[in-house]
XYZ file of C-alpha atoms in Angstrom:
248
model
C -180.828 130.938 55.918
C -177.645 128.799 55.656
C -174.473 130.446 54.560
C -173.253 129.269 51.093
C -169.824 129.938 49.472
C -169.553 129.534 45.718
C -167.493 130.571 42.702
C -168.477 131.944 39.282
C -167.055 130.712 35.922
C -167.884 132.656 32.768
C -167.070 131.272 29.328
C -167.853 132.054 25.570
C -168.025 129.673 23.627
C -145.056 125.743 -2.210
C -113.246 119.423 -35.739
C -110.989 117.123 -36.749
C -108.407 117.931 -39.394
C -106.219 115.497 -41.377
C -102.985 116.520 -43.420
C -101.918 114.334 -46.396
C -98.244 114.904 -47.905
C -96.563 113.508 -51.141
C -94.008 114.353 -53.957
C -94.486 116.670 -56.826
C -92.913 119.455 -58.902
C -93.401 123.055 -59.962
C -95.322 125.699 -58.246
C -98.476 125.194 -56.339
C -101.628 127.304 -56.321
C -104.196 126.514 -53.457
C -107.806 126.562 -54.207
C -110.775 125.928 -51.919
C -113.699 123.908 -52.864
C -116.785 123.738 -50.680
C -118.848 120.494 -50.439
C -122.416 120.000 -49.473
C -121.741 118.873 -45.976
C -119.779 122.010 -44.996
C -116.275 120.419 -45.405
C -113.652 122.545 -47.113
C -111.086 120.775 -49.453
C -107.867 122.565 -50.597
C -106.656 121.551 -54.086
C -103.376 122.458 -55.916
C -102.509 123.436 -59.488
C -98.886 122.566 -60.561
C -96.672 124.135 -63.204
C -93.169 123.184 -64.573
C -91.335 125.842 -62.733
C -91.951 124.559 -59.301
C -89.126 122.679 -57.410
C -89.650 120.968 -54.108
C -92.137 118.891 -52.340
C -95.836 119.262 -52.898
C -98.622 118.160 -50.717
C -102.326 118.290 -50.210
C -103.842 119.391 -47.037
C -107.525 118.663 -46.290
C -109.426 120.209 -43.486
C -112.775 118.686 -42.704
C -115.304 120.519 -40.556
C -118.364 118.769 -39.160
C -121.802 120.382 -39.559
C -122.630 122.516 -36.555
C -126.071 122.538 -35.109
C -127.278 125.757 -33.721
C -130.320 125.542 -31.373
C -132.493 128.544 -30.455
C -133.730 128.604 -26.890
C -137.524 128.364 -26.380
C -138.824 130.739 -23.763
C -141.886 129.309 -22.088
C -144.629 131.808 -21.301
C -145.788 132.031 -17.677
C -149.559 131.663 -16.976
C -151.141 134.334 -14.849
C -151.607 133.730 -11.125
C -155.118 134.347 -9.465
C -155.105 134.444 -5.694
C -158.054 133.821 -3.228
C -159.948 136.671 -1.730
C -162.001 137.183 1.479
C -164.414 140.047 2.115
C -167.081 140.831 4.564
C -170.379 142.937 4.474
C -173.426 143.442 6.447
C -176.946 142.225 5.789
C -178.497 143.997 2.811
C -175.405 145.860 1.889
C -173.405 145.697 -1.344
C -169.553 145.175 -1.213
C -167.104 146.003 -4.067
C -164.419 143.325 -4.427
C -161.230 144.403 -6.315
C -160.381 140.708 -7.233
C -157.451 141.697 -9.561
C -155.475 143.575 -6.898
C -153.737 140.555 -5.551
C -153.394 138.675 -8.911
C -150.183 138.488 -11.094
C -149.564 138.129 -14.819
C -145.716 138.457 -15.401
C -145.649 137.986 -19.193
C -148.923 139.456 -20.555
C -151.721 141.740 -19.629
C -154.996 140.330 -18.276
C -157.595 140.983 -20.822
C -160.623 139.043 -19.478
C -162.401 138.225 -16.352
C -165.291 135.628 -16.149
C -167.359 134.302 -13.279
C -167.231 130.429 -13.583
C -169.097 129.554 -10.349
C -171.832 131.854 -9.010
C -172.804 132.607 -5.314
C -175.890 130.965 -3.831
C -177.050 133.877 -1.923
C -176.358 136.957 -3.776
C -175.845 138.635 -7.169
C -172.700 139.746 -8.990
C -171.878 142.624 -11.346
C -168.388 142.633 -13.132
C -167.155 146.185 -13.568
C -165.016 147.383 -16.465
C -162.105 147.969 -14.197
C -162.022 144.313 -13.106
C -163.842 144.770 -9.764
C -166.778 142.553 -8.875
C -169.840 144.002 -6.935
C -171.490 141.442 -4.615
C -175.182 142.153 -3.441
C -176.457 139.630 -0.785
C -180.085 138.539 -1.132
C -182.553 140.437 1.122
C -182.251 139.355 4.698
C -179.389 136.891 4.069
C -176.871 136.444 6.762
C -174.042 133.884 6.593
C -171.316 132.671 4.336
C -171.266 132.735 0.492
C -168.701 132.415 -2.290
C -167.919 132.471 -6.119
C -165.125 131.509 -8.372
C -163.649 133.776 -11.062
C -161.298 133.155 -14.025
C -158.816 135.540 -15.615
C -157.201 135.313 -18.985
C -154.134 137.031 -20.369
C -153.473 138.236 -23.987
C -151.629 134.998 -24.578
C -154.575 132.903 -23.880
C -153.302 131.650 -20.522
C -155.843 131.362 -17.731
C -156.092 130.997 -13.999
C -158.901 131.007 -11.464
C -159.527 131.696 -7.690
C -162.144 131.544 -5.138
C -163.769 134.499 -3.277
C -165.239 133.850 0.285
C -167.774 136.366 1.519
C -169.187 136.737 5.094
C -172.521 138.478 5.459
C -173.203 139.532 9.014
C -175.691 141.508 11.018
C -175.276 145.333 11.453
C -174.220 145.561 15.004
C -174.259 149.332 14.998
C -177.824 149.367 13.940
C -178.720 146.960 16.828
C -179.554 144.033 14.498
C -177.190 141.586 16.106
C -177.644 139.237 18.985
C -174.904 137.332 20.703
C -175.367 134.120 22.641
C -173.709 134.294 26.017
C -173.445 131.357 28.453
C -173.046 131.999 32.301
C -172.041 129.054 34.546
C -171.209 128.754 38.248
C -170.600 126.148 40.952
C -171.883 125.833 44.601
C -171.744 123.229 47.323
C -174.695 120.837 47.015
C -177.419 121.446 49.539
C -181.019 120.467 49.932
C -181.911 123.784 51.154
C -181.286 125.459 47.687
C -184.222 125.947 45.371
C -182.779 128.039 42.693
C -180.732 130.964 41.658
C -181.184 134.427 40.267
C -179.013 135.866 37.657
C -178.891 139.564 37.343
C -177.694 141.554 34.398
C -177.027 145.102 33.531
C -175.007 147.493 31.370
C -173.319 149.142 34.275
C -171.288 147.736 37.092
C -173.339 147.492 40.274
C -176.627 148.178 38.492
C -178.522 145.013 37.426
C -182.064 145.742 36.333
C -182.587 142.433 34.551
C -183.306 139.341 36.692
C -183.605 135.750 35.513
C -184.744 132.718 37.511
C -182.738 129.471 37.203
C -183.985 126.246 38.841
C -182.040 124.449 41.512
C -180.624 121.612 39.412
C -179.255 124.138 36.841
C -175.869 125.996 37.196
C -175.908 127.257 33.665
C -177.701 130.199 32.139
C -177.789 131.277 28.529
C -179.011 134.549 27.130
C -178.919 136.473 23.864
C -177.471 139.927 24.115
C -177.944 142.614 21.340
C -176.118 145.685 22.852
C -172.444 146.220 22.157
C -170.191 147.066 25.019
C -169.820 145.844 28.533
C -172.360 143.472 30.163
C -172.285 142.780 33.986
C -173.640 139.669 35.760
C -173.969 138.501 39.315
C -175.703 135.442 40.696
C -177.642 134.906 44.024
C -178.914 131.809 45.893
C -182.497 131.194 47.042
C -183.362 128.852 49.814
C -186.557 126.930 50.597
C -187.790 129.834 52.636
C -187.425 132.334 49.789
C -184.481 133.924 51.369
C -181.997 135.325 48.802
C -178.257 135.435 49.370
C -176.033 138.404 48.567
C -174.414 138.916 45.187
C -171.709 136.671 43.906
C -168.539 138.194 42.478
C -169.353 140.322 39.350
C -168.579 138.827 35.859
C -167.993 141.025 32.885
C -168.528 140.200 29.144
C -167.546 142.827 26.467
C -169.205 142.532 23.017
């Protein structure tokens, strides 16, 4: 057969004061009189033994307003959560662990939007248990609300990812293998070989001539090895291409 050279390519798809003075006689006794607007007026009493100048001093004090600062209470802060679990397996979500309530204790937790593909149980300690529906695999979510002892509230979203159990061999992973080769009328197709050990490829898959892409679902975790060969019109098969490795 003709000799072909080809390459392989593998891909996964925030106060004012005023002083007044005047004349008078005799002694002076000062008295204080309070008025309704908090002013203080000093008055004098005169007797005949006083010699000298007398006067009246008036001190006026404007009312003083005293304001008491109002301390605003801070609402609690609820933060989003993300958890994952495997198919048919419950998961405990400690939703309060990353929430904050600086001024008051959180006293209530409510679910205000329920998941579509699972059930919830709210525990006394504030944790939430999510149970996916039988066989469900994919994304789900719910929204919860917290309330503190001052009546302040906050809410947050919880995202949940339910996946297959890879350790139990329940998962499959799509893999695409592609390669390039010089065009030739002599080529009728390709064989794609696959195995779990380098140099050992027990699985063989036929790919027609016009195709240089091969897709396969793999279930086993670990390394997977691939090579490609070319087949001509006479049924003759070339040697292996360079080995490609995919690790799951």
